Coordinates of C-alpha atoms in Angstrom, one line a residue:
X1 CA 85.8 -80.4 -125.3
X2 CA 88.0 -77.8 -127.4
X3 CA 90.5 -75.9 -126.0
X4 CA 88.8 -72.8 -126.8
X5 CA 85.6 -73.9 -125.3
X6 CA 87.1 -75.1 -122.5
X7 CA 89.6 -71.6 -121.6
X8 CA 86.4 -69.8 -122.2
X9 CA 84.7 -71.4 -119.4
X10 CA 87.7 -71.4 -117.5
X11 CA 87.8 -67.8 -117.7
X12 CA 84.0 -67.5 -117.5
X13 CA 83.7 -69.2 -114.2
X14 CA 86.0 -67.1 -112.3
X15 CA 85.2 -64.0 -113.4
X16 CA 82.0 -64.5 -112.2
X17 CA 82.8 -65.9 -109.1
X18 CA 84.9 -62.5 -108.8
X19 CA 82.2 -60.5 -109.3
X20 CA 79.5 -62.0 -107.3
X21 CA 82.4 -61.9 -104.3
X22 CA 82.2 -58.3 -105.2
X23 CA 79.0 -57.8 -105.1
X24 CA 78.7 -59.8 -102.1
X25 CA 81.1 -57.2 -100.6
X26 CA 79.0 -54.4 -102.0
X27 CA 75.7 -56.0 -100.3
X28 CA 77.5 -56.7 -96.7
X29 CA 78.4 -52.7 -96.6
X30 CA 74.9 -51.6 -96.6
X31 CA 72.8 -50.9 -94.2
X32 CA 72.7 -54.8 -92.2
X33 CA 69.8 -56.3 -92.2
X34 CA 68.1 -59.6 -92.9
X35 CA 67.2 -58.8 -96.3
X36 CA 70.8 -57.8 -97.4
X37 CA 72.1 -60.5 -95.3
X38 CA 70.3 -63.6 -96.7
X39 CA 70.7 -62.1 -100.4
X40 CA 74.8 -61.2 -99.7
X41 CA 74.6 -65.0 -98.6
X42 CA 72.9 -65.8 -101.8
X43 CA 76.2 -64.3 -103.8
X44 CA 79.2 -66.1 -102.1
X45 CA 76.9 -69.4 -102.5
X46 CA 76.7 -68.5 -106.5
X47 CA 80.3 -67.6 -106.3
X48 CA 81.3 -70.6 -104.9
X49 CA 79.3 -72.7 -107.5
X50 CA 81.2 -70.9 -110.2
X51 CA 84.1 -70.7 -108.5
X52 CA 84.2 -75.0 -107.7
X53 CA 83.5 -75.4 -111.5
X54 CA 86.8 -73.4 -112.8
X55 CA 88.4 -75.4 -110.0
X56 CA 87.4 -78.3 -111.2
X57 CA 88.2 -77.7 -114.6
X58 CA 92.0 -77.0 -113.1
X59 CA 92.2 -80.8 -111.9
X60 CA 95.0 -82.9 -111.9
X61 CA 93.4 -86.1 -110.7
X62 CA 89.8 -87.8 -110.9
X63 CA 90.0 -87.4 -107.5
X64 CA 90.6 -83.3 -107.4
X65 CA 87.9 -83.5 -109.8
X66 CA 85.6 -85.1 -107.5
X67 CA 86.6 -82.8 -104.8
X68 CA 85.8 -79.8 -106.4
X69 CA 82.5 -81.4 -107.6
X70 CA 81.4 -81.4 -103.8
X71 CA 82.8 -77.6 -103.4
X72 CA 80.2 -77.2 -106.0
X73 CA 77.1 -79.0 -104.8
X74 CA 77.9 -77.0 -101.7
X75 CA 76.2 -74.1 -103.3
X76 CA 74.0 -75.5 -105.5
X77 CA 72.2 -76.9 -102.3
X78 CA 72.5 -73.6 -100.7
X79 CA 71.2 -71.2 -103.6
X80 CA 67.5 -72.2 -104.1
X81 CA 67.3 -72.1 -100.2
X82 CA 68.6 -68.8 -100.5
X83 CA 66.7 -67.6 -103.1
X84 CA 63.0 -68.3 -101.5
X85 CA 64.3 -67.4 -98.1
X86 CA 65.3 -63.9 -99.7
X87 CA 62.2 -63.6 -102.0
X88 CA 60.1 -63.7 -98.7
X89 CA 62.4 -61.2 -96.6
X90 CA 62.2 -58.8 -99.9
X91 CA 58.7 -58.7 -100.3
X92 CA 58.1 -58.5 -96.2
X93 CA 56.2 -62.2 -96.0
X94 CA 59.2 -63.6 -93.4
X95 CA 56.4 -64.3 -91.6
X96 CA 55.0 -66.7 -93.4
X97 CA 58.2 -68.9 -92.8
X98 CA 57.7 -71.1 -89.5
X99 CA 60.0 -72.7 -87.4
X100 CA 59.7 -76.1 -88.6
X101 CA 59.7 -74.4 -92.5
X102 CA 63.1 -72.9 -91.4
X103 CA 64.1 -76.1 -90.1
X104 CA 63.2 -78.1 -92.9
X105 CA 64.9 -75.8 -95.5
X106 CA 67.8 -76.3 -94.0
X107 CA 68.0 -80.2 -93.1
X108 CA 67.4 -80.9 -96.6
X109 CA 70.5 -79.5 -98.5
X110 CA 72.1 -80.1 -95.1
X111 CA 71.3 -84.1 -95.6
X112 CA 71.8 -84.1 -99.9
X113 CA 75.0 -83.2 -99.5
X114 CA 76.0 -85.6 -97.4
X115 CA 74.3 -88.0 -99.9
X116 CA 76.9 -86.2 -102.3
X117 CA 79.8 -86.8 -100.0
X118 CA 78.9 -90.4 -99.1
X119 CA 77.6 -91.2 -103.1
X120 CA 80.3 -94.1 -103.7
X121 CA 79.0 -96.0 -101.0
X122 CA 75.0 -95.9 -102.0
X123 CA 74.6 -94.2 -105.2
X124 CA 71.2 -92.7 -104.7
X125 CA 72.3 -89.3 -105.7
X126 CA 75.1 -89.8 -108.2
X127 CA 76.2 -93.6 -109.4
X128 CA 79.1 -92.5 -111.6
X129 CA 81.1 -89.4 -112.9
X130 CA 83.1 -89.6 -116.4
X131 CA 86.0 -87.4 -116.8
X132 CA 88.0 -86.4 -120.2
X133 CA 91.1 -84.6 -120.1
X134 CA 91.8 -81.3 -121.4
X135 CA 95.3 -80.0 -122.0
X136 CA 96.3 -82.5 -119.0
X137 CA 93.4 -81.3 -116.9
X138 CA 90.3 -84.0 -115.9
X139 CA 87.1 -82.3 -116.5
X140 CA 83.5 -83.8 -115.3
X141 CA 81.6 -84.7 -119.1
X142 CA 79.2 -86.6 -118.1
X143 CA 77.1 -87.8 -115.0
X144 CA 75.3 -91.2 -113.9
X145 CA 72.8 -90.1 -111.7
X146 CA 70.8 -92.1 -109.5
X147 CA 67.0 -91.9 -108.3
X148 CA 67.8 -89.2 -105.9
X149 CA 69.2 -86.7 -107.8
X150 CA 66.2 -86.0 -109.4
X151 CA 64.3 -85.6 -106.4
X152 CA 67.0 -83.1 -105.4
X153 CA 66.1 -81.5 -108.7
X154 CA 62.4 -80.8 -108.6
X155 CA 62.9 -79.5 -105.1
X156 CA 65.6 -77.2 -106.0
X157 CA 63.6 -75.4 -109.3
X158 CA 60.0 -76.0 -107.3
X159 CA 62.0 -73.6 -104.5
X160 CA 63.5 -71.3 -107.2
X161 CA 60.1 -71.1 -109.1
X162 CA 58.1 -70.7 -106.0
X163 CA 60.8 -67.6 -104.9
X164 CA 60.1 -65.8 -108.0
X165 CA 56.4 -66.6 -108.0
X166 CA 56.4 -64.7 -105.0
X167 CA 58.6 -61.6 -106.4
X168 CA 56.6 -61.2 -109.7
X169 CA 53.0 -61.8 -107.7
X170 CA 53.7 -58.7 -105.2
X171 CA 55.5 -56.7 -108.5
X172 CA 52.5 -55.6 -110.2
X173 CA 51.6 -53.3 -107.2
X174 CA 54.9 -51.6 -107.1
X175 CA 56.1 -48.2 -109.0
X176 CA 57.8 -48.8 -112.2
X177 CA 60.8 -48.4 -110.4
X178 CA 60.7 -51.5 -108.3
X179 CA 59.0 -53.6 -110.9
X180 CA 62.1 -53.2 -113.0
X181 CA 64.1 -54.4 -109.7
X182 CA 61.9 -57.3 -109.6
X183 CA 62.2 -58.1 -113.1
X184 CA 65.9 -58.0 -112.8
X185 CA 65.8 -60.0 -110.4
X186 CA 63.6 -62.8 -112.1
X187 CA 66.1 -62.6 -114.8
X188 CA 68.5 -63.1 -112.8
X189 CA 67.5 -66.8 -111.4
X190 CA 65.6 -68.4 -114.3
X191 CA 68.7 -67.8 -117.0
X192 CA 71.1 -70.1 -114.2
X193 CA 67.9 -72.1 -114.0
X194 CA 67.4 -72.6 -117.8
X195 CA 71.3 -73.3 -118.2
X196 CA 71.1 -75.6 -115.7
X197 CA 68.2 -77.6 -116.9
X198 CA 69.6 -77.7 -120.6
X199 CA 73.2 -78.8 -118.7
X200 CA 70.5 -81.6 -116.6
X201 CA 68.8 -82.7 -119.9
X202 CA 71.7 -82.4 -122.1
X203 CA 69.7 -80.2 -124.6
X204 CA 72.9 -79.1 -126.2
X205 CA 75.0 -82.4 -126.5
X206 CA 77.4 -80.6 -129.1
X207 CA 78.8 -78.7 -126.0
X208 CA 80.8 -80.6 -123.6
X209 CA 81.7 -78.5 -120.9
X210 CA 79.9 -76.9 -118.3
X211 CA 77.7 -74.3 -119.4
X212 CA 75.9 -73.0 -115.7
X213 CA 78.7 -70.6 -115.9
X214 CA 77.0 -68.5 -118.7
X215 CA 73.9 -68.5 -117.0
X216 CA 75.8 -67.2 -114.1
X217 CA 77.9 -64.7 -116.2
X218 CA 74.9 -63.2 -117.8
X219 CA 73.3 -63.1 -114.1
X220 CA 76.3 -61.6 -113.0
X221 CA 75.8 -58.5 -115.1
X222 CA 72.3 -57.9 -114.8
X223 CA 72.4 -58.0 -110.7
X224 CA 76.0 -55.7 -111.2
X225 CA 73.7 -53.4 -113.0
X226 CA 70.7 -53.6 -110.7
X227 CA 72.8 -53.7 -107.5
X228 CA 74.5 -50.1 -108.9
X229 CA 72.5 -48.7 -111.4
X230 CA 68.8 -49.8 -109.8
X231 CA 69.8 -49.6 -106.3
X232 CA 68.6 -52.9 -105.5
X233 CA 68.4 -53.5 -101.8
X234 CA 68.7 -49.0 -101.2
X235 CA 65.3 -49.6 -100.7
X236 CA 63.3 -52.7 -100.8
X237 CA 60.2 -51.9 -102.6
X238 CA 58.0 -53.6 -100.5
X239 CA 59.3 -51.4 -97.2
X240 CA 57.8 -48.5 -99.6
X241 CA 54.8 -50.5 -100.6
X242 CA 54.1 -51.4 -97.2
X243 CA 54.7 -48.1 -96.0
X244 CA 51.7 -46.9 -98.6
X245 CA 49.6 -49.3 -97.4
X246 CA 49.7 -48.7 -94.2
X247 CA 49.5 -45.0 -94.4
X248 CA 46.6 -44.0 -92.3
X249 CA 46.4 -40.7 -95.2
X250 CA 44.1 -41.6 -98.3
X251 CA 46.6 -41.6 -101.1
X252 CA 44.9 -41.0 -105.3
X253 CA 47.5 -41.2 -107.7
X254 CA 45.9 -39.4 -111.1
X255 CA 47.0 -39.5 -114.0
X256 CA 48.0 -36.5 -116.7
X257 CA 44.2 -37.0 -117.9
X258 CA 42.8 -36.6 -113.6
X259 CA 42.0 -40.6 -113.9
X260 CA 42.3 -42.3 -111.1
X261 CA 45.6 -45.2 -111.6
X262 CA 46.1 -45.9 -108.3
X263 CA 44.8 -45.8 -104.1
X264 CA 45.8 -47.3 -101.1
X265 CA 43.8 -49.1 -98.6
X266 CA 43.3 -46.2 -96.6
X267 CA 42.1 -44.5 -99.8
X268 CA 39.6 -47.2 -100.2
X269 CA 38.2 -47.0 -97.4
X270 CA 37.5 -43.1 -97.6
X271 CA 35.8 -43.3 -100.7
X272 CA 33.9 -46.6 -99.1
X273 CA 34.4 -48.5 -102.9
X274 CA 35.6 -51.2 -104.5
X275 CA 38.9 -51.1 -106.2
X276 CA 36.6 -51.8 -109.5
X277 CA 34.5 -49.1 -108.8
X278 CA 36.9 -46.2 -108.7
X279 CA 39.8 -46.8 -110.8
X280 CA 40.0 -44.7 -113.9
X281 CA 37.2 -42.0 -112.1
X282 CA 38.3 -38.4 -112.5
X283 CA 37.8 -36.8 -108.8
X284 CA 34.6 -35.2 -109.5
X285 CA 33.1 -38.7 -109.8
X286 CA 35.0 -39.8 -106.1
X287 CA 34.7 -36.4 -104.5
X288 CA 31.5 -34.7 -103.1
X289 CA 31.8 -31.7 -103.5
X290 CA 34.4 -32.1 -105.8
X291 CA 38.2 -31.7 -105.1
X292 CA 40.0 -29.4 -107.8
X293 CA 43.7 -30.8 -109.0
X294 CA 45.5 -27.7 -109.8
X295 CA 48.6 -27.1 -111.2
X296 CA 50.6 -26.2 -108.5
X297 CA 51.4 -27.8 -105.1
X298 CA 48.1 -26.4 -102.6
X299 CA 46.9 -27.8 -99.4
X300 CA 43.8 -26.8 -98.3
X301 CA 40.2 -27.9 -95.5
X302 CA 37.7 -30.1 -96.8
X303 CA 34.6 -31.3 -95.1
X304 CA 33.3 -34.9 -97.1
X305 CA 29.6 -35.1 -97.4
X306 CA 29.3 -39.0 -95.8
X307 CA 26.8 -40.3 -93.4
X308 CA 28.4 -40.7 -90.2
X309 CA 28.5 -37.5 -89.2
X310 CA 30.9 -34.3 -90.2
X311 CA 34.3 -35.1 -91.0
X312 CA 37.7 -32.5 -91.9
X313 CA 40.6 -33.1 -93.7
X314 CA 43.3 -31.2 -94.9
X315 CA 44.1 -32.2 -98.4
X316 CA 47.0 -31.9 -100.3
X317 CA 48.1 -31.8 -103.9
X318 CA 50.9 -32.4 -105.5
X319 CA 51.7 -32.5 -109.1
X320 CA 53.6 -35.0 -110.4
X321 CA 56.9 -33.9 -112.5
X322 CA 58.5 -35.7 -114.9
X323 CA 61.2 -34.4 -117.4
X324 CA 59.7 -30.9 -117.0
X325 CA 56.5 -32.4 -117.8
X326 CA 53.4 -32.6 -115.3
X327 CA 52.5 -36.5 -115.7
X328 CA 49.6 -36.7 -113.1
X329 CA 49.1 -35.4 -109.6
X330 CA 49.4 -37.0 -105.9
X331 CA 46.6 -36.5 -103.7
X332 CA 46.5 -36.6 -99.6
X333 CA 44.1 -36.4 -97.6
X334 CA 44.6 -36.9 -93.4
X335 CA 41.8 -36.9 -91.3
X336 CA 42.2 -33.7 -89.3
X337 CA 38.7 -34.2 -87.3
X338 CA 39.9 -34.6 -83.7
X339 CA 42.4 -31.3 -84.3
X340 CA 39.8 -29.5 -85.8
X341 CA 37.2 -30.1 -83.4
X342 CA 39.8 -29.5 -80.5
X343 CA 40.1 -26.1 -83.2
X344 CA 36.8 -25.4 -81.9
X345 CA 36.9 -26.3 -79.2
X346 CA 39.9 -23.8 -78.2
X347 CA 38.2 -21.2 -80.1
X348 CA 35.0 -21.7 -78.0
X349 CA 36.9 -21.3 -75.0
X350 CA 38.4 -18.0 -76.5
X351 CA 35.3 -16.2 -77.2
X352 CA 32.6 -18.2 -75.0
X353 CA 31.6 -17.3 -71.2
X354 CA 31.8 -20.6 -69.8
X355 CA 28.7 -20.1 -67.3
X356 CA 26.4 -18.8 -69.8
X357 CA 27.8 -20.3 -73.1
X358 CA 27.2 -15.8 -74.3
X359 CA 29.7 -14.2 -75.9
X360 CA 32.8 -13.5 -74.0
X361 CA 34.0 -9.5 -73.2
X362 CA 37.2 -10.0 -75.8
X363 CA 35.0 -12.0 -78.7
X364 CA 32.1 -9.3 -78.3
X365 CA 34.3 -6.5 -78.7
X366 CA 36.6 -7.4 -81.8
X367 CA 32.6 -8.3 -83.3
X368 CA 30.9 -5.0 -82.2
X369 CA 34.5 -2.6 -83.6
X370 CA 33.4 -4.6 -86.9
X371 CA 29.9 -3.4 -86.4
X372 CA 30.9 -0.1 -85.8
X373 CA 33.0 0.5 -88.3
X374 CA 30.5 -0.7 -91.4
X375 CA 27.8 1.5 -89.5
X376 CA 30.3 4.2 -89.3
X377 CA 31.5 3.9 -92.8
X378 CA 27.8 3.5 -94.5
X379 CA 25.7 5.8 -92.0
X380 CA 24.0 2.8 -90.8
X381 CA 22.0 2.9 -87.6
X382 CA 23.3 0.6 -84.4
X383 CA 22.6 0.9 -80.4
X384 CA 23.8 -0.7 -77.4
X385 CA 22.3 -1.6 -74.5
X386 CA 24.0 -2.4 -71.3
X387 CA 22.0 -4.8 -69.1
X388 CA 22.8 -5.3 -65.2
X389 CA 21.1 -7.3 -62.3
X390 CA 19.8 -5.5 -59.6
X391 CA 20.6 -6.5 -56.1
X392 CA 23.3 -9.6 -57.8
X393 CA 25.5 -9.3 -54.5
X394 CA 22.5 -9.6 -52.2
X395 CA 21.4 -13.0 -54.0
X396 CA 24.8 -14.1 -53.6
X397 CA 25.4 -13.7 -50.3
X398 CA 22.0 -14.8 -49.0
X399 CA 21.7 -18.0 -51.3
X400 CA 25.0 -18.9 -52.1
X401 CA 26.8 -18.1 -55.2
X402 CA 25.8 -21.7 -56.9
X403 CA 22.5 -20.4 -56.9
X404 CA 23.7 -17.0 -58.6
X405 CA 25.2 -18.7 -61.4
X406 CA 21.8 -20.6 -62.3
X407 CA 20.2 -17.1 -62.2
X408 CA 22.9 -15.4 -64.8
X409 CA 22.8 -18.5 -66.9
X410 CA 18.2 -18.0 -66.9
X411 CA 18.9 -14.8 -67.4
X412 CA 21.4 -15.3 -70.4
X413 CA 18.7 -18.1 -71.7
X414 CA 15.9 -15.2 -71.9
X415 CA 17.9 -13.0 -73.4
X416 CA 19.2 -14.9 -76.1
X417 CA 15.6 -16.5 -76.6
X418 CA 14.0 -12.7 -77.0
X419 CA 16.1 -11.1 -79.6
X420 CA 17.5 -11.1 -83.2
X421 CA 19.9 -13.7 -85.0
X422 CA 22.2 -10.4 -86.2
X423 CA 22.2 -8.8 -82.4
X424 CA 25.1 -9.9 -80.1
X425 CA 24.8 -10.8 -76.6
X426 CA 27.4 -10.8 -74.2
X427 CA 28.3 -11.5 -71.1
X428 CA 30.1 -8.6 -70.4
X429 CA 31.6 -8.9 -66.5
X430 CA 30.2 -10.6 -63.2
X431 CA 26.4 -9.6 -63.3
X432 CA 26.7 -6.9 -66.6
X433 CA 25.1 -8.5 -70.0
X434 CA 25.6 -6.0 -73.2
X435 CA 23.5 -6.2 -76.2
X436 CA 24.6 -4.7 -79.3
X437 CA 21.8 -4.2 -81.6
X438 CA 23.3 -3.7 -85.8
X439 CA 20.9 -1.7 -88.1
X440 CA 18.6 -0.4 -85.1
X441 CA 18.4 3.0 -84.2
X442 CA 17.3 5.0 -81.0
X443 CA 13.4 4.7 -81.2
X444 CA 13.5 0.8 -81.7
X445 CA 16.4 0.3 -79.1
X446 CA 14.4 2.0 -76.6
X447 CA 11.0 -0.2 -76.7
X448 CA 13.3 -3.4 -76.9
X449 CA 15.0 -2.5 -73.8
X450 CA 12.1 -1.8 -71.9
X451 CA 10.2 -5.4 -73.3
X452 CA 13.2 -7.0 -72.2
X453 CA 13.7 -5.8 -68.5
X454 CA 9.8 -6.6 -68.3
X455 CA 10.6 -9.8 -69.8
X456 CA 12.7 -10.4 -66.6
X457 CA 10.5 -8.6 -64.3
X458 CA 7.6 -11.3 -65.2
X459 CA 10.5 -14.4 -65.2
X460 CA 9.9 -16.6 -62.1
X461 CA 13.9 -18.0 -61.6
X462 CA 13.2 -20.7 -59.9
X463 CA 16.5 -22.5 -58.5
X464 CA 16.3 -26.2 -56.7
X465 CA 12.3 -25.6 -56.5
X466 CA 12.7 -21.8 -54.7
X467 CA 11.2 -19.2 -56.7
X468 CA 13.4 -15.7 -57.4
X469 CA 12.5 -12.6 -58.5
X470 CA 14.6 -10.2 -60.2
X471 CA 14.9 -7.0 -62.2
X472 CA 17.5 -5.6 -64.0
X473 CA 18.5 -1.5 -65.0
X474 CA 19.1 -1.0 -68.3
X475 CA 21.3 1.9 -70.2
X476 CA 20.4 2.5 -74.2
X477 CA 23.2 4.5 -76.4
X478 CA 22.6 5.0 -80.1
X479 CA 25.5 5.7 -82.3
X480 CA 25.1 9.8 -83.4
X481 CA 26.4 11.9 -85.8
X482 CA 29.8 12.4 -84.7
X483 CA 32.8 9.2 -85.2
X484 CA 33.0 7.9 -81.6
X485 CA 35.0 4.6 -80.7
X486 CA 33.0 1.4 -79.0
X487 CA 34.5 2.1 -76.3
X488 CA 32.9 5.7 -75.6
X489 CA 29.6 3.9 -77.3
X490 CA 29.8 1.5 -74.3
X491 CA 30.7 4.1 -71.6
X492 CA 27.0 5.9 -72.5
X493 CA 25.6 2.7 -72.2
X494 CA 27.3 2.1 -69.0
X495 CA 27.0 5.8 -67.5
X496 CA 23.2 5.0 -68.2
X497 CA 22.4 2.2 -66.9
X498 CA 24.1 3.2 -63.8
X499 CA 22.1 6.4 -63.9
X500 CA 19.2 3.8 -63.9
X501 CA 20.4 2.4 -60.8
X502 CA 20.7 5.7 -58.9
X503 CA 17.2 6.6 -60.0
X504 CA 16.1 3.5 -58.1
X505 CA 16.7 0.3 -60.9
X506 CA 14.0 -1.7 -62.6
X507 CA 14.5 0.6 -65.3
X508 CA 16.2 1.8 -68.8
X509 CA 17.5 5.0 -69.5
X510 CA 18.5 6.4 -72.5
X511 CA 21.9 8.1 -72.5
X512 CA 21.3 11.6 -74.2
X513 CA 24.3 14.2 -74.9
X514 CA 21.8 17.2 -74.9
X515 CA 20.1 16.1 -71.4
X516 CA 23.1 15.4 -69.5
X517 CA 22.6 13.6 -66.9
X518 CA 20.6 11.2 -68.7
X519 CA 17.1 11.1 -68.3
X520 CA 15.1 8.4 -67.0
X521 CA 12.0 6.4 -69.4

């Protein structure tokens, strides 16, 4: 070995022993946990590898030498254990790794290098060691290896290849992002592994010394780079992959053409496809109806046409940015069902009587103002007629008021069953039903309030098998000439009706401004 070759390892080999010591460092201050744990591990172990071969090169004796050569199989034992140990952590399959796996990763460099220490005394791992000397130093040239050693080798590549068989096989479904991570990775174990194997096989025998340190001084830079530049270990890709997959939203990635490049599981499953059937689609092909990418960020309702039944979800797009440049567009959707139908069902509650299912005082009123104001505005005809029970307390207090409530909810049933999709029933207080009736004026309000109280004259009630009877007053107002409010429209209504009911009820009465009172039918 020349003295420039060999001060150029020398210098080689502690340099990047420094720097994996530093990066070690650098790994250690993140955020602890197993993954940057296990892959801090996986530095000191390089650096000590690198950092035994500049030793060794230092030695004074065959002896030194020989010492510094076990220094040194102490992390080559320890880095392909490492490496597939960390290759599972970083891609989130930890769990594949059982007990006795865990137990047998670690008994085996555990028991080769005491094979190492204990060599001169068996010689199943190394038979002999020749040294030359270098400037006064003894360097390792050349090993005898015995039958051993060469198991140890296939194990340790077989548990390097498998490690980044793993990374690269899970790297394809990662962002661009973390496929460069993995690919730096990669890099970063099969160039050591290449030197190694050319150091092994003696593919260079021009070169004396040894050249693992340039496979770790070129690995040393690109994880230096990855571990500052790439933020390797910020964020494992996998945590985000995992996190995508097990999104319960429906995530599309399209691209700046609206084809489909990418889609979760959850996606998947909304569009009930094969991955082979959707990818490259432009929405309106997945979508029915169709969703609309836009420009600009939106979030809006969308109801699915599927067979099991109506489905919401709120949908939301965002356009992808890039360099001031709109490269494709994100799409969410989240099933919203359950909070729209509790939506609904809240909004039921707000404008529903609960006995009769009829529209509640509050709900008929802001719908009748509406009414009242296009008939107002357009000279459009619309009457109102103000419906009460007779004799309601008298029911109540001789059957019970369970058996009242069956007779308003009949009552509401016939109603609703005798008149026009556009007219709006209500259930305005206790035993009062109001009946706003759009586009009808005077002389057709009057004949359908007098078919309706016959309609309950003729009704047999009949509660748990007893047979009622009831009859109902009735009070008509038609909207007139002059602008009135609903709630002077409603007073007529109610001034007749109870006009009605001090003529003697079972009947309707029209509330009339020039015959006032009103006058009785």
């Amino acid at each position: 070995m020349g003295t420039f070759e060999y001060t150029l390892f020398l210098i080689l080999s502690f340099l990047t022993s420094l720097l994996m010591v530093v990066m070690a460092v650098r790994v250690f201050s993140l955020k602890s946990s197993p993954v940057t744990r296990i892959f801090g591990s996986l530095l000191i172990a390089i650096s000590l590898w690198a950092f035994a071969i500049g030793g060794g090169m230092l030695s004074t004796s065959p002896h030194m030498a020989f010492n510094w050569i076990i220094l040194r199989m102490a992390g080559v034992l320890a880095v392909p254990t490492l490496w597939l140990v960390f290759a599972h952590h970083f891609t989130h399959r930890q769990e594949k790794i059982r007990a006795w796996h865990a137990w047998l990763l670690g008994f085996i460099p555990l028991a080769t290098f005491i094979l190492v220490i204990t060599s001169a005394h068996h010689q199943l791992l190394i038979v002999a060691i020749d040294y030359v000397q270098v400037d006064g130093y003894w360097v390792d040239a050349d090993w005898q290896i015995g039958p051993l050693f060469w198991v140890h080798m296939i194990y340790s590549f077989l548990l390097v290849l498998i490690g980044n068989v793993i990374l690269l096989r899970h790297a394809w479904r990662w962002s661009k992002q973390y496929r460069k991570q993995a690919v730096i990775l990669t890099l970063a174990t099969i160039l050591p592994l290449f030197t190694n194997a050319a150091l092994t096989f003696n593919f260079f025998p021009s070169i004396k010394g040894n050249y693992d340190v340039v496979g770790f001084a070129v690995a040393a830079g690109l994880l230096t780079w990855g571990l500052f530049a790439e933020q390797i270990l910020d964020l494992t890709p996998i945590a985000h992959q995992i996190l995508v997959e097990h999104m319960p939203d429906a995530l599309f990635v399209f691209d700046e053409e609206q084809r489909l490049v990418d889609v979760n599981p959850a996606g998947l499953a909304f569009l009930d496809k094969p991955l082979s059937q959707v990818m490259a689609h432009q929405p309106s092909a997945l979508f029915d109806p169709p969703i609309v990418l836009s420009l600009e960020e939106s979030t809006l309702t969308y109801a699915p046409k599927t067979g099991t039944g109506l489905k919401w979800f709120q949908v939301h797009n965002l356009p992808l940015i890039h360099n001031n440049l709109i490269i494709g567009n994100l799409l969410t959707l989240r099933d919203i069902t359950r909070q729209q139908q509790l939506m609904n069902e809240l909004r039921q509650l707000a404008t529903t009587d609960s006995l009769t299912g009829l529209a509640n005082r509050r709900h008929f009123m802001d719908q009748s103002i509406q009414y009242l104001h296009h008939a107002q505005r357009y000279s459009h005809d619309l009457s109102l007629l103000m419906i009460d029970i007779d004799h309601f307390k008298a029911i109540n207090d001789q059957f019970g008021h369970g058996v009242g409530d069956q007779i308003l909810t009949k009552l509401a049933e016939v109603l609703a069953q005798n008149i026009r999709s556009v007219d709006i029933l209500s259930r305005y207080g206790g035993e009062e039903f109001c009946l706003l009736l759009p586009e009808t004026p005077l002389e057709a309000a009057h004949p359908m309030a007098e078919r309706l109280r016959w309609l309950v004259k003729e009704t047999n009630f009949t509660v748990d098998g007893i047979p009622h009877r009831i009859s109902v007053s009735v009070g008509v107002a038609s909207l007139q000439a002059e602008k009135i409010s609903m709630d002077t429209l409603i007073n007529r209504a109610d001034q007749a009706m109870y006009h009605a009911k001090r003529n003697g009820r079972d009947q309707v009465i029209v509330w009339n401004s020039a015959t006032n009172p009103p006058e009785a039918s």
